[in-house]
């Protein structure tokens, strides 16, 4: 992939950092983005590990159009061969107990910002008739997420959006792949204030195992990939289970106070 250019969002930690590692190892020139200054530290770690200099970081709030503009300006009109739209955040607790600004931030980051970025980058890919897009959805998108309601709804949106966009681009050489992980060991649950929940406190998948599954599916141009057998079974069952029952089951793992003692 020498000379090819990839953008990975949400690359400072977790799944995004692991996706960026894979891009760097494959020889992509890389632009990595996140909202906090730690993205510079992550970029330096990637440069050191891959022994390559063509890895640039941008600190941009991708919940805003201005942040998406900043990311695109940093790319400096370079053609994007690979876009990994991975930045996202969760939010636990009962919907009516959540702070509106935090709710809004989840929607703006996961849904609005991701959609805006793909709209910008995707148009150029379609014009060139080449490119790969990975969207990090989630198996959470198959389940109404009581006590994580807005997050699951945004992931449902992303899963659906990904399939639809892929179909619209069927006759082009632009591929869209939806990576749908299950619960993965990252900073996600602490940031979402969900450590006092079953899902936040139990054993989870390793981000370093999850990312290659998404990366390989993207390289093969596959439409979607659920990581791990347990998650595959869970999502298959979710597809044939009444939504009311799924919402009730979700409470058992996401309601505050359900953490394993
Ligand atoms: N962990 C799981 O169980 C799980 C399961 C399924 C799907 N996912 C999805 O996987 C993706 C990565 O999450 P993760 O688990 O790796 O969590 P993570 O370690 O918390 O990583 C989230 C990344 O997104 C960035 N980000 C968040 N808000 C942003 C914003 N407004 N602008 C720019 N960057 C922003 C964070 O950077 P800053 O720190 O700079 O904000 C960080 O780099 C998310 O889309 C998440 O929904 C996670």
PDB file of C-alpha atoms and ligand atoms in Angstrom:
ATOM      1  CA  UNK A   1       0.000   0.000   0.000  1.00  0.00           C
ATOM      2  CA  UNK A   2       3.049   2.278  -0.305  1.00  0.00           C
ATOM      3  CA  UNK A   3       2.003   5.756  -1.456  1.00  0.00           C
ATOM      4  CA  UNK A   4      -1.634   5.152  -0.613  1.00  0.00           C
ATOM      5  CA  UNK A   5      -3.342   7.420   1.886  1.00  0.00           C
ATOM      6  CA  UNK A   6      -5.606   6.447   4.783  1.00  0.00           C
ATOM      7  CA  UNK A   7      -7.569   8.449   7.341  1.00  0.00           C
ATOM      8  CA  UNK A   8      -8.489   6.833  10.660  1.00  0.00           C
ATOM      9  CA  UNK A   9     -10.756   8.727  13.075  1.00  0.00           C
ATOM     10  CA  UNK A  10     -10.853   8.017  16.788  1.00  0.00           C
ATOM     11  CA  UNK A  11      -7.309   6.720  16.482  1.00  0.00           C
ATOM     12  CA  UNK A  12      -5.928   7.879  19.834  1.00  0.00           C
ATOM     13  CA  UNK A  13      -7.036   4.765  21.742  1.00  0.00           C
ATOM     14  CA  UNK A  14      -8.898   1.485  21.495  1.00  0.00           C
ATOM     15  CA  UNK A  15     -10.125  -0.003  18.230  1.00  0.00           C
ATOM     16  CA  UNK A  16      -9.155   3.078  16.199  1.00  0.00           C
ATOM     17  CA  UNK A  17      -5.560   2.987  17.417  1.00  0.00           C
ATOM     18  CA  UNK A  18      -5.362  -0.683  16.448  1.00  0.00           C
ATOM     19  CA  UNK A  19      -6.853   0.063  13.011  1.00  0.00           C
ATOM     20  CA  UNK A  20      -4.240   2.801  12.558  1.00  0.00           C
ATOM     21  CA  UNK A  21      -1.467   0.370  13.530  1.00  0.00           C
ATOM     22  CA  UNK A  22      -2.621  -1.998  10.816  1.00  0.00           C
ATOM     23  CA  UNK A  23      -2.719   0.809   8.229  1.00  0.00           C
ATOM     24  CA  UNK A  24       0.795   1.893   9.201  1.00  0.00           C
ATOM     25  CA  UNK A  25       2.088  -1.680   9.045  1.00  0.00           C
ATOM     26  CA  UNK A  26       0.586  -2.059   5.552  1.00  0.00           C
ATOM     27  CA  UNK A  27       2.510   1.018   4.426  1.00  0.00           C
ATOM     28  CA  UNK A  28      -0.309   3.553   4.128  1.00  0.00           C
ATOM     29  CA  UNK A  29       0.527   7.210   4.580  1.00  0.00           C
ATOM     30  CA  UNK A  30      -1.703   8.053   7.468  1.00  0.00           C
ATOM     31  CA  UNK A  31      -3.760  10.886   8.913  1.00  0.00           C
ATOM     32  CA  UNK A  32      -5.080  10.049  12.365  1.00  0.00           C
ATOM     33  CA  UNK A  33      -7.694  12.130  14.149  1.00  0.00           C
ATOM     34  CA  UNK A  34      -9.212  12.503  17.593  1.00  0.00           C
ATOM     35  CA  UNK A  35     -10.595  15.273  19.751  1.00  0.00           C
ATOM     36  CA  UNK A  36      -8.003  15.386  22.530  1.00  0.00           C
ATOM     37  CA  UNK A  37      -4.247  16.224  22.383  1.00  0.00           C
ATOM     38  CA  UNK A  38      -3.403  12.541  23.074  1.00  0.00           C
ATOM     39  CA  UNK A  39      -3.739  11.953  19.336  1.00  0.00           C
ATOM     40  CA  UNK A  40      -0.225  13.422  18.973  1.00  0.00           C
ATOM     41  CA  UNK A  41       1.138  10.817  21.397  1.00  0.00           C
ATOM     42  CA  UNK A  42      -0.635   8.075  19.500  1.00  0.00           C
ATOM     43  CA  UNK A  43       0.775   9.304  16.175  1.00  0.00           C
ATOM     44  CA  UNK A  44       4.288   9.336  17.637  1.00  0.00           C
ATOM     45  CA  UNK A  45       3.845   5.766  18.872  1.00  0.00           C
ATOM     46  CA  UNK A  46       2.680   4.742  15.393  1.00  0.00           C
ATOM     47  CA  UNK A  47       5.661   6.487  13.765  1.00  0.00           C
ATOM     48  CA  UNK A  48       8.078   4.753  16.127  1.00  0.00           C
ATOM     49  CA  UNK A  49       6.504   1.330  15.694  1.00  0.00           C
ATOM     50  CA  UNK A  50       6.265   1.448  11.909  1.00  0.00           C
ATOM     51  CA  UNK A  51       9.540   3.372  11.603  1.00  0.00           C
ATOM     52  CA  UNK A  52       7.832   5.725   9.175  1.00  0.00           C
ATOM     53  CA  UNK A  53       7.379   9.473   9.146  1.00  0.00           C
ATOM     54  CA  UNK A  54       4.309   9.779   6.909  1.00  0.00           C
ATOM     55  CA  UNK A  55       1.915   9.651   9.847  1.00  0.00           C
ATOM     56  CA  UNK A  56       0.232  12.943  10.688  1.00  0.00           C
ATOM     57  CA  UNK A  57      -2.114  13.719  13.563  1.00  0.00           C
ATOM     58  CA  UNK A  58      -4.935  16.210  13.684  1.00  0.00           C
ATOM     59  CA  UNK A  59      -6.824  17.225  16.788  1.00  0.00           C
ATOM     60  CA  UNK A  60     -10.345  17.883  15.586  1.00  0.00           C
ATOM     61  CA  UNK A  61     -13.754  17.656  17.199  1.00  0.00           C
ATOM     62  CA  UNK A  62     -15.560  15.437  14.722  1.00  0.00           C
ATOM     63  CA  UNK A  63     -18.871  16.151  16.410  1.00  0.00           C
ATOM     64  CA  UNK A  64     -18.810  19.478  14.554  1.00  0.00           C
ATOM     65  CA  UNK A  65     -18.753  20.484  10.889  1.00  0.00           C
ATOM     66  CA  UNK A  66     -15.776  22.717  11.752  1.00  0.00           C
ATOM     67  CA  UNK A  67     -13.899  19.675  13.032  1.00  0.00           C
ATOM     68  CA  UNK A  68     -14.675  17.727   9.862  1.00  0.00           C
ATOM     69  CA  UNK A  69     -13.503  20.761   7.840  1.00  0.00           C
ATOM     70  CA  UNK A  70     -10.264  20.837   9.833  1.00  0.00           C
ATOM     71  CA  UNK A  71      -9.650  17.141   9.171  1.00  0.00           C
ATOM     72  CA  UNK A  72     -10.291  17.568   5.438  1.00  0.00           C
ATOM     73  CA  UNK A  73      -8.047  20.663   5.295  1.00  0.00           C
ATOM     74  CA  UNK A  74      -5.251  18.717   6.982  1.00  0.00           C
ATOM     75  CA  UNK A  75      -5.591  16.049   4.305  1.00  0.00           C
ATOM     76  CA  UNK A  76      -4.681  18.865   1.868  1.00  0.00           C
ATOM     77  CA  UNK A  77      -6.674  17.585  -1.108  1.00  0.00           C
ATOM     78  CA  UNK A  78      -4.787  14.304  -1.047  1.00  0.00           C
ATOM     79  CA  UNK A  79      -6.813  11.506  -2.544  1.00  0.00           C
ATOM     80  CA  UNK A  80      -8.098   9.252   0.207  1.00  0.00           C
ATOM     81  CA  UNK A  81      -7.712   5.565  -0.603  1.00  0.00           C
ATOM     82  CA  UNK A  82      -9.054   4.367   2.732  1.00  0.00           C
ATOM     83  CA  UNK A  83     -11.343   6.082   5.234  1.00  0.00           C
ATOM     84  CA  UNK A  84     -11.889   4.424   8.578  1.00  0.00           C
ATOM     85  CA  UNK A  85     -14.751   6.350  10.196  1.00  0.00           C
ATOM     86  CA  UNK A  86     -14.373   4.947  13.673  1.00  0.00           C
ATOM     87  CA  UNK A  87     -14.646   7.842  16.168  1.00  0.00           C
ATOM     88  CA  UNK A  88     -17.477   7.348  18.575  1.00  0.00           C
ATOM     89  CA  UNK A  89     -18.582   7.597  22.179  1.00  0.00           C
ATOM     90  CA  UNK A  90     -21.148   6.000  24.438  1.00  0.00           C
ATOM     91  CA  UNK A  91     -23.328   7.165  27.307  1.00  0.00           C
ATOM     92  CA  UNK A  92     -24.794   5.070  30.082  1.00  0.00           C
ATOM     93  CA  UNK A  93     -27.649   5.632  32.596  1.00  0.00           C
ATOM     94  CA  UNK A  94     -31.356   6.134  32.081  1.00  0.00           C
ATOM     95  CA  UNK A  95     -32.124   8.512  29.226  1.00  0.00           C
ATOM     96  CA  UNK A  96     -34.051  11.007  31.347  1.00  0.00           C
ATOM     97  CA  UNK A  97     -31.215  11.136  33.893  1.00  0.00           C
ATOM     98  CA  UNK A  98     -28.592  11.926  31.259  1.00  0.00           C
ATOM     99  CA  UNK A  99     -27.270  15.403  30.645  1.00  0.00           C
ATOM    100  CA  UNK A 100     -28.572  16.857  27.376  1.00  0.00           C
ATOM    101  CA  UNK A 101     -25.161  18.179  26.276  1.00  0.00           C
ATOM    102  CA  UNK A 102     -23.697  14.679  26.604  1.00  0.00           C
ATOM    103  CA  UNK A 103     -26.639  13.130  24.755  1.00  0.00           C
ATOM    104  CA  UNK A 104     -26.196  15.646  21.969  1.00  0.00           C
ATOM    105  CA  UNK A 105     -22.476  14.925  21.812  1.00  0.00           C
ATOM    106  CA  UNK A 106     -23.091  11.211  21.278  1.00  0.00           C
ATOM    107  CA  UNK A 107     -25.482  11.945  18.402  1.00  0.00           C
ATOM    108  CA  UNK A 108     -23.223  14.629  16.902  1.00  0.00           C
ATOM    109  CA  UNK A 109     -20.108  12.449  17.061  1.00  0.00           C
ATOM    110  CA  UNK A 110     -21.497   9.058  16.101  1.00  0.00           C
ATOM    111  CA  UNK A 111     -24.188  10.013  13.613  1.00  0.00           C
ATOM    112  CA  UNK A 112     -23.851  13.591  12.345  1.00  0.00           C
ATOM    113  CA  UNK A 113     -20.051  13.900  12.305  1.00  0.00           C
ATOM    114  CA  UNK A 114     -19.494  10.458  10.796  1.00  0.00           C
ATOM    115  CA  UNK A 115     -22.106  11.092   8.110  1.00  0.00           C
ATOM    116  CA  UNK A 116     -20.645  14.521   7.290  1.00  0.00           C
ATOM    117  CA  UNK A 117     -17.116  13.129   6.936  1.00  0.00           C
ATOM    118  CA  UNK A 118     -18.240  10.261   4.702  1.00  0.00           C
ATOM    119  CA  UNK A 119     -20.244  12.725   2.559  1.00  0.00           C
ATOM    120  CA  UNK A 120     -17.093  14.808   2.014  1.00  0.00           C
ATOM    121  CA  UNK A 121     -14.657  11.992   1.360  1.00  0.00           C
ATOM    122  CA  UNK A 122     -17.128   9.698  -0.410  1.00  0.00           C
ATOM    123  CA  UNK A 123     -17.915  12.200  -3.161  1.00  0.00           C
ATOM    124  CA  UNK A 124     -14.288  12.295  -4.251  1.00  0.00           C
ATOM    125  CA  UNK A 125     -14.022   8.499  -4.067  1.00  0.00           C
ATOM    126  CA  UNK A 126     -17.074   8.142  -6.310  1.00  0.00           C
ATOM    127  CA  UNK A 127     -15.656  10.706  -8.793  1.00  0.00           C
ATOM    128  CA  UNK A 128     -12.382   8.737  -8.932  1.00  0.00           C
ATOM    129  CA  UNK A 129     -14.264   5.426  -8.908  1.00  0.00           C
ATOM    130  CA  UNK A 130     -12.037   3.959  -6.226  1.00  0.00           C
ATOM    131  CA  UNK A 131     -11.753   3.844  -2.461  1.00  0.00           C
ATOM    132  CA  UNK A 132     -12.593   1.915   0.657  1.00  0.00           C
ATOM    133  CA  UNK A 133     -14.702   3.072   3.595  1.00  0.00           C
ATOM    134  CA  UNK A 134     -14.940   1.348   6.955  1.00  0.00           C
ATOM    135  CA  UNK A 135     -17.653   2.461   9.356  1.00  0.00           C
ATOM    136  CA  UNK A 136     -17.457   1.271  12.938  1.00  0.00           C
ATOM    137  CA  UNK A 137     -21.019   0.345  13.778  1.00  0.00           C
ATOM    138  CA  UNK A 138     -21.751  -2.165  16.522  1.00  0.00           C
ATOM    139  CA  UNK A 139     -23.815  -5.205  17.395  1.00  0.00           C
ATOM    140  CA  UNK A 140     -25.415  -2.693  19.787  1.00  0.00           C
ATOM    141  CA  UNK A 141     -27.225  -1.458  16.686  1.00  0.00           C
ATOM    142  CA  UNK A 142     -29.314  -4.659  16.646  1.00  0.00           C
ATOM    143  CA  UNK A 143     -30.702  -4.077  20.144  1.00  0.00           C
ATOM    144  CA  UNK A 144     -32.776  -1.302  21.721  1.00  0.00           C
ATOM    145  CA  UNK A 145     -30.277  -0.258  24.404  1.00  0.00           C
ATOM    146  CA  UNK A 146     -32.138   0.458  27.592  1.00  0.00           C
ATOM    147  CA  UNK A 147     -29.786   2.463  29.862  1.00  0.00           C
ATOM    148  CA  UNK A 148     -27.672   3.203  26.809  1.00  0.00           C
ATOM    149  CA  UNK A 149     -30.579   4.196  24.599  1.00  0.00           C
ATOM    150  CA  UNK A 150     -29.118   6.981  22.504  1.00  0.00           C
ATOM    151  CA  UNK A 151     -25.815   5.196  21.870  1.00  0.00           C
ATOM    152  CA  UNK A 152     -27.502   2.034  20.581  1.00  0.00           C
ATOM    153  CA  UNK A 153     -29.792   4.145  18.407  1.00  0.00           C
ATOM    154  CA  UNK A 154     -26.788   5.891  16.821  1.00  0.00           C
ATOM    155  CA  UNK A 155     -25.167   2.522  16.100  1.00  0.00           C
ATOM    156  CA  UNK A 156     -28.415   1.257  14.601  1.00  0.00           C
ATOM    157  CA  UNK A 157     -28.298   4.348  12.380  1.00  0.00           C
ATOM    158  CA  UNK A 158     -24.697   3.668  11.340  1.00  0.00           C
ATOM    159  CA  UNK A 159     -25.314  -0.026  10.606  1.00  0.00           C
ATOM    160  CA  UNK A 160     -28.305   0.891   8.427  1.00  0.00           C
ATOM    161  CA  UNK A 161     -26.546   3.817   6.738  1.00  0.00           C
ATOM    162  CA  UNK A 162     -23.573   1.636   5.900  1.00  0.00           C
ATOM    163  CA  UNK A 163     -25.657  -1.009   4.083  1.00  0.00           C
ATOM    164  CA  UNK A 164     -27.606   1.651   2.202  1.00  0.00           C
ATOM    165  CA  UNK A 165     -24.532   3.551   1.050  1.00  0.00           C
ATOM    166  CA  UNK A 166     -22.887   0.313  -0.017  1.00  0.00           C
ATOM    167  CA  UNK A 167     -25.888  -0.484  -2.200  1.00  0.00           C
ATOM    168  CA  UNK A 168     -25.849   3.004  -3.762  1.00  0.00           C
ATOM    169  CA  UNK A 169     -22.192   2.461  -4.682  1.00  0.00           C
ATOM    170  CA  UNK A 170     -22.707  -1.100  -5.945  1.00  0.00           C
ATOM    171  CA  UNK A 171     -21.777  -0.238  -9.531  1.00  0.00           C
ATOM    172  CA  UNK A 172     -18.599   1.601  -8.541  1.00  0.00           C
ATOM    173  CA  UNK A 173     -15.246   0.513  -7.208  1.00  0.00           C
ATOM    174  CA  UNK A 174     -15.928   2.204  -3.871  1.00  0.00           C
ATOM    175  CA  UNK A 175     -16.600  -0.287  -1.083  1.00  0.00           C
ATOM    176  CA  UNK A 176     -18.334   0.296   2.246  1.00  0.00           C
ATOM    177  CA  UNK A 177     -17.735  -2.090   5.130  1.00  0.00           C
ATOM    178  CA  UNK A 178     -19.494  -2.000   8.487  1.00  0.00           C
ATOM    179  CA  UNK A 179     -17.409  -3.288  11.380  1.00  0.00           C
ATOM    180  CA  UNK A 180     -19.741  -4.466  14.141  1.00  0.00           C
ATOM    181  CA  UNK A 181     -17.815  -5.353  17.287  1.00  0.00           C
ATOM    182  CA  UNK A 182     -19.300  -6.634  20.496  1.00  0.00           C
ATOM    183  CA  UNK A 183     -18.171  -5.376  23.900  1.00  0.00           C
ATOM    184  CA  UNK A 184     -14.465  -4.607  23.576  1.00  0.00           C
ATOM    185  CA  UNK A 185     -11.905  -3.726  26.240  1.00  0.00           C
ATOM    186  CA  UNK A 186     -11.171  -0.026  25.628  1.00  0.00           C
ATOM    187  CA  UNK A 187     -11.678   3.328  27.377  1.00  0.00           C
ATOM    188  CA  UNK A 188     -15.210   3.342  25.977  1.00  0.00           C
ATOM    189  CA  UNK A 189     -17.084   2.148  29.094  1.00  0.00           C
ATOM    190  CA  UNK A 190     -15.246   4.444  31.500  1.00  0.00           C
ATOM    191  CA  UNK A 191     -15.920   7.413  29.214  1.00  0.00           C
ATOM    192  CA  UNK A 192     -19.578   6.396  28.980  1.00  0.00           C
ATOM    193  CA  UNK A 193     -19.817   6.230  32.788  1.00  0.00           C
ATOM    194  CA  UNK A 194     -20.721   2.532  32.599  1.00  0.00           C
ATOM    195  CA  UNK A 195     -18.191   0.846  34.875  1.00  0.00           C
ATOM    196  CA  UNK A 196     -20.965   0.120  37.368  1.00  0.00           C
ATOM    197  CA  UNK A 197     -22.730  -2.143  34.852  1.00  0.00           C
ATOM    198  CA  UNK A 198     -22.450  -5.815  33.917  1.00  0.00           C
ATOM    199  CA  UNK A 199     -21.294  -5.051  30.385  1.00  0.00           C
ATOM    200  CA  UNK A 200     -18.854  -2.443  31.653  1.00  0.00           C
ATOM    201  CA  UNK A 201     -17.284  -4.734  34.240  1.00  0.00           C
ATOM    202  CA  UNK A 202     -17.222  -8.176  32.608  1.00  0.00           C
ATOM    203  CA  UNK A 203     -14.499  -9.647  30.376  1.00  0.00           C
ATOM    204  CA  UNK A 204     -14.513  -8.239  26.892  1.00  0.00           C
ATOM    205  CA  UNK A 205     -12.897  -8.729  23.502  1.00  0.00           C
ATOM    206  CA  UNK A 206      -9.404  -7.446  22.855  1.00  0.00           C
ATOM    207  CA  UNK A 207      -9.244  -4.385  20.555  1.00  0.00           C
ATOM    208  CA  UNK A 208      -6.087  -5.825  18.981  1.00  0.00           C
ATOM    209  CA  UNK A 209      -8.156  -8.871  17.907  1.00  0.00           C
ATOM    210  CA  UNK A 210     -11.200  -6.864  16.802  1.00  0.00           C
ATOM    211  CA  UNK A 211      -9.404  -4.378  14.529  1.00  0.00           C
ATOM    212  CA  UNK A 212      -7.808  -6.948  12.154  1.00  0.00           C
ATOM    213  CA  UNK A 213     -11.227  -8.492  11.521  1.00  0.00           C
ATOM    214  CA  UNK A 214     -12.527  -5.101  10.362  1.00  0.00           C
ATOM    215  CA  UNK A 215      -9.359  -4.288   8.465  1.00  0.00           C
ATOM    216  CA  UNK A 216      -9.382  -7.597   6.549  1.00  0.00           C
ATOM    217  CA  UNK A 217     -13.082  -7.278   5.709  1.00  0.00           C
ATOM    218  CA  UNK A 218     -12.435  -3.777   4.382  1.00  0.00           C
ATOM    219  CA  UNK A 219      -9.530  -4.943   2.239  1.00  0.00           C
ATOM    220  CA  UNK A 220     -11.762  -7.705   0.826  1.00  0.00           C
ATOM    221  CA  UNK A 221     -14.563  -5.212   0.191  1.00  0.00           C
ATOM    222  CA  UNK A 222     -17.030  -7.150   2.345  1.00  0.00           C
ATOM    223  CA  UNK A 223     -20.256  -5.445   3.398  1.00  0.00           C
ATOM    224  CA  UNK A 224     -20.250  -6.179   7.086  1.00  0.00           C
ATOM    225  CA  UNK A 225     -18.479  -8.147   9.716  1.00  0.00           C
ATOM    226  CA  UNK A 226     -19.458  -9.054  13.261  1.00  0.00           C
ATOM    227  CA  UNK A 227     -16.389  -9.897  15.327  1.00  0.00           C
ATOM    228  CA  UNK A 228     -16.214 -13.190  17.230  1.00  0.00           C
ATOM    229  CA  UNK A 229     -18.488 -16.249  17.376  1.00  0.00           C
ATOM    230  CA  UNK A 230     -20.326 -15.163  20.539  1.00  0.00           C
ATOM    231  CA  UNK A 231     -21.215 -11.810  18.977  1.00  0.00           C
ATOM    232  CA  UNK A 232     -22.254 -13.488  15.711  1.00  0.00           C
ATOM    233  CA  UNK A 233     -24.691 -15.706  17.630  1.00  0.00           C
ATOM    234  CA  UNK A 234     -25.915 -12.751  19.710  1.00  0.00           C
ATOM    235  CA  UNK A 235     -26.640 -10.647  16.614  1.00  0.00           C
ATOM    236  CA  UNK A 236     -28.323 -13.547  14.794  1.00  0.00           C
ATOM    237  CA  UNK A 237     -30.590 -14.134  17.806  1.00  0.00           C
ATOM    238  CA  UNK A 238     -31.292 -10.383  18.081  1.00  0.00           C
ATOM    239  CA  UNK A 239     -32.558 -10.363  14.492  1.00  0.00           C
ATOM    240  CA  UNK A 240     -35.359 -12.804  15.358  1.00  0.00           C
ATOM    241  CA  UNK A 241     -36.200 -11.590  18.879  1.00  0.00           C
ATOM    242  CA  UNK A 242     -38.989  -9.083  19.610  1.00  0.00           C
ATOM    243  CA  UNK A 243     -37.581  -5.595  20.299  1.00  0.00           C
ATOM    244  CA  UNK A 244     -39.446  -5.369  23.599  1.00  0.00           C
ATOM    245  CA  UNK A 245     -37.691  -8.493  24.862  1.00  0.00           C
ATOM    246  CA  UNK A 246     -34.305  -7.265  23.639  1.00  0.00           C
ATOM    247  CA  UNK A 247     -34.783  -3.979  25.488  1.00  0.00           C
ATOM    248  CA  UNK A 248     -35.653  -5.868  28.670  1.00  0.00           C
ATOM    249  CA  UNK A 249     -32.577  -8.096  28.358  1.00  0.00           C
ATOM    250  CA  UNK A 250     -30.356  -5.070  27.732  1.00  0.00           C
ATOM    251  CA  UNK A 251     -31.390  -3.595  31.065  1.00  0.00           C
ATOM    252  CA  UNK A 252     -29.768  -6.592  32.813  1.00  0.00           C
ATOM    253  CA  UNK A 253     -26.342  -5.714  31.514  1.00  0.00           C
ATOM    254  CA  UNK A 254     -26.474  -1.927  31.156  1.00  0.00           C
ATOM    255  CA  UNK A 255     -28.451  -0.666  34.147  1.00  0.00           C
ATOM    256  CA  UNK A 256     -26.258   0.997  36.792  1.00  0.00           C
ATOM    257  CA  UNK A 257     -25.667  -1.378  39.704  1.00  0.00           C
ATOM    258  CA  UNK A 258     -25.542  -4.545  37.583  1.00  0.00           C
ATOM    259  CA  UNK A 259     -21.732  -4.781  37.754  1.00  0.00           C
ATOM    260  CA  UNK A 260     -20.289  -8.091  38.903  1.00  0.00           C
ATOM    261  CA  UNK A 261     -19.133  -7.668  42.477  1.00  0.00           C
TER     262      UNK A 261
HETATM  263  N1  LIG B   1     -15.646  -0.757  23.063  1.00  0.00           N
HETATM  264  C1  LIG B   1     -16.745  -1.393  22.658  1.00  0.00           C
HETATM  265  O1  LIG B   1     -17.287  -2.257  23.360  1.00  0.00           O
HETATM  266  C2  LIG B   1     -17.307  -1.102  21.297  1.00  0.00           C
HETATM  267  C3  LIG B   1     -18.194  -2.035  20.740  1.00  0.00           C
HETATM  268  C4  LIG B   1     -18.734  -1.788  19.485  1.00  0.00           C
HETATM  269  C5  LIG B   1     -18.397  -0.622  18.805  1.00  0.00           C
HETATM  270  N2  LIG B   1     -17.543   0.276  19.376  1.00  0.00           N
HETATM  271  C6  LIG B   1     -17.219   1.487  18.618  1.00  0.00           C
HETATM  272  O2  LIG B   1     -15.841   1.501  18.337  1.00  0.00           O
HETATM  273  C7  LIG B   1     -15.425   2.839  18.110  1.00  0.00           C
HETATM  274  C8  LIG B   1     -14.162   3.085  18.892  1.00  0.00           C
HETATM  275  O3  LIG B   1     -14.459   2.985  20.283  1.00  0.00           O
HETATM  276  P1  LIG B   1     -13.456   2.337  21.330  1.00  0.00           P
HETATM  277  O4  LIG B   1     -14.155   1.228  21.973  1.00  0.00           O
HETATM  278  O5  LIG B   1     -12.136   2.115  20.714  1.00  0.00           O
HETATM  279  O6  LIG B   1     -13.412   3.499  22.428  1.00  0.00           O
HETATM  280  P2  LIG B   1     -12.296   4.566  22.826  1.00  0.00           P
HETATM  281  O7  LIG B   1     -11.038   3.884  23.220  1.00  0.00           O
HETATM  282  O8  LIG B   1     -12.977   5.455  23.797  1.00  0.00           O
HETATM  283  O9  LIG B   1     -12.007   5.348  21.455  1.00  0.00           O
HETATM  284  C9  LIG B   1     -12.870   6.334  20.959  1.00  0.00           C
HETATM  285  C10 LIG B   1     -12.085   7.195  20.006  1.00  0.00           C
HETATM  286  O10 LIG B   1     -12.995   8.141  19.391  1.00  0.00           O
HETATM  287  C11 LIG B   1     -12.477   9.453  19.590  1.00  0.00           C
HETATM  288  N3  LIG B   1     -13.544  10.442  19.668  1.00  0.00           N
HETATM  289  C12 LIG B   1     -14.634  10.426  20.459  1.00  0.00           C
HETATM  290  N4  LIG B   1     -15.360  11.542  20.263  1.00  0.00           N
HETATM  291  C13 LIG B   1     -14.709  12.259  19.305  1.00  0.00           C
HETATM  292  C14 LIG B   1     -14.971  13.504  18.681  1.00  0.00           C
HETATM  293  N5  LIG B   1     -16.047  14.254  18.984  1.00  0.00           N
HETATM  294  N6  LIG B   1     -14.099  13.939  17.747  1.00  0.00           N
HETATM  295  C15 LIG B   1     -12.997  13.204  17.435  1.00  0.00           C
HETATM  296  N7  LIG B   1     -12.699  12.036  18.004  1.00  0.00           N
HETATM  297  C16 LIG B   1     -13.559  11.570  18.933  1.00  0.00           C
HETATM  298  C17 LIG B   1     -11.688   9.360  20.884  1.00  0.00           C
HETATM  299  O11 LIG B   1     -10.767  10.424  20.931  1.00  0.00           O
HETATM  300  P3  LIG B   1     -10.767  11.554  22.122  1.00  0.00           P
HETATM  301  O12 LIG B   1     -10.362  10.831  23.364  1.00  0.00           O
HETATM  302  O13 LIG B   1      -9.790  12.541  21.618  1.00  0.00           O
HETATM  303  O14 LIG B   1     -12.179  12.068  22.211  1.00  0.00           O
HETATM  304  C18 LIG B   1     -11.007   8.013  20.705  1.00  0.00           C
HETATM  305  O15 LIG B   1      -9.891   8.152  19.875  1.00  0.00           O
HETATM  306  C19 LIG B   1     -16.598   3.714  18.512  1.00  0.00           C
HETATM  307  O16 LIG B   1     -17.290   4.118  17.353  1.00  0.00           O
HETATM  308  C20 LIG B   1     -17.469   2.790  19.344  1.00  0.00           C
HETATM  309  O17 LIG B   1     -18.826   3.150  19.308  1.00  0.00           O
HETATM  310  C21 LIG B   1     -16.994   0.051  20.599  1.00  0.00           C
END
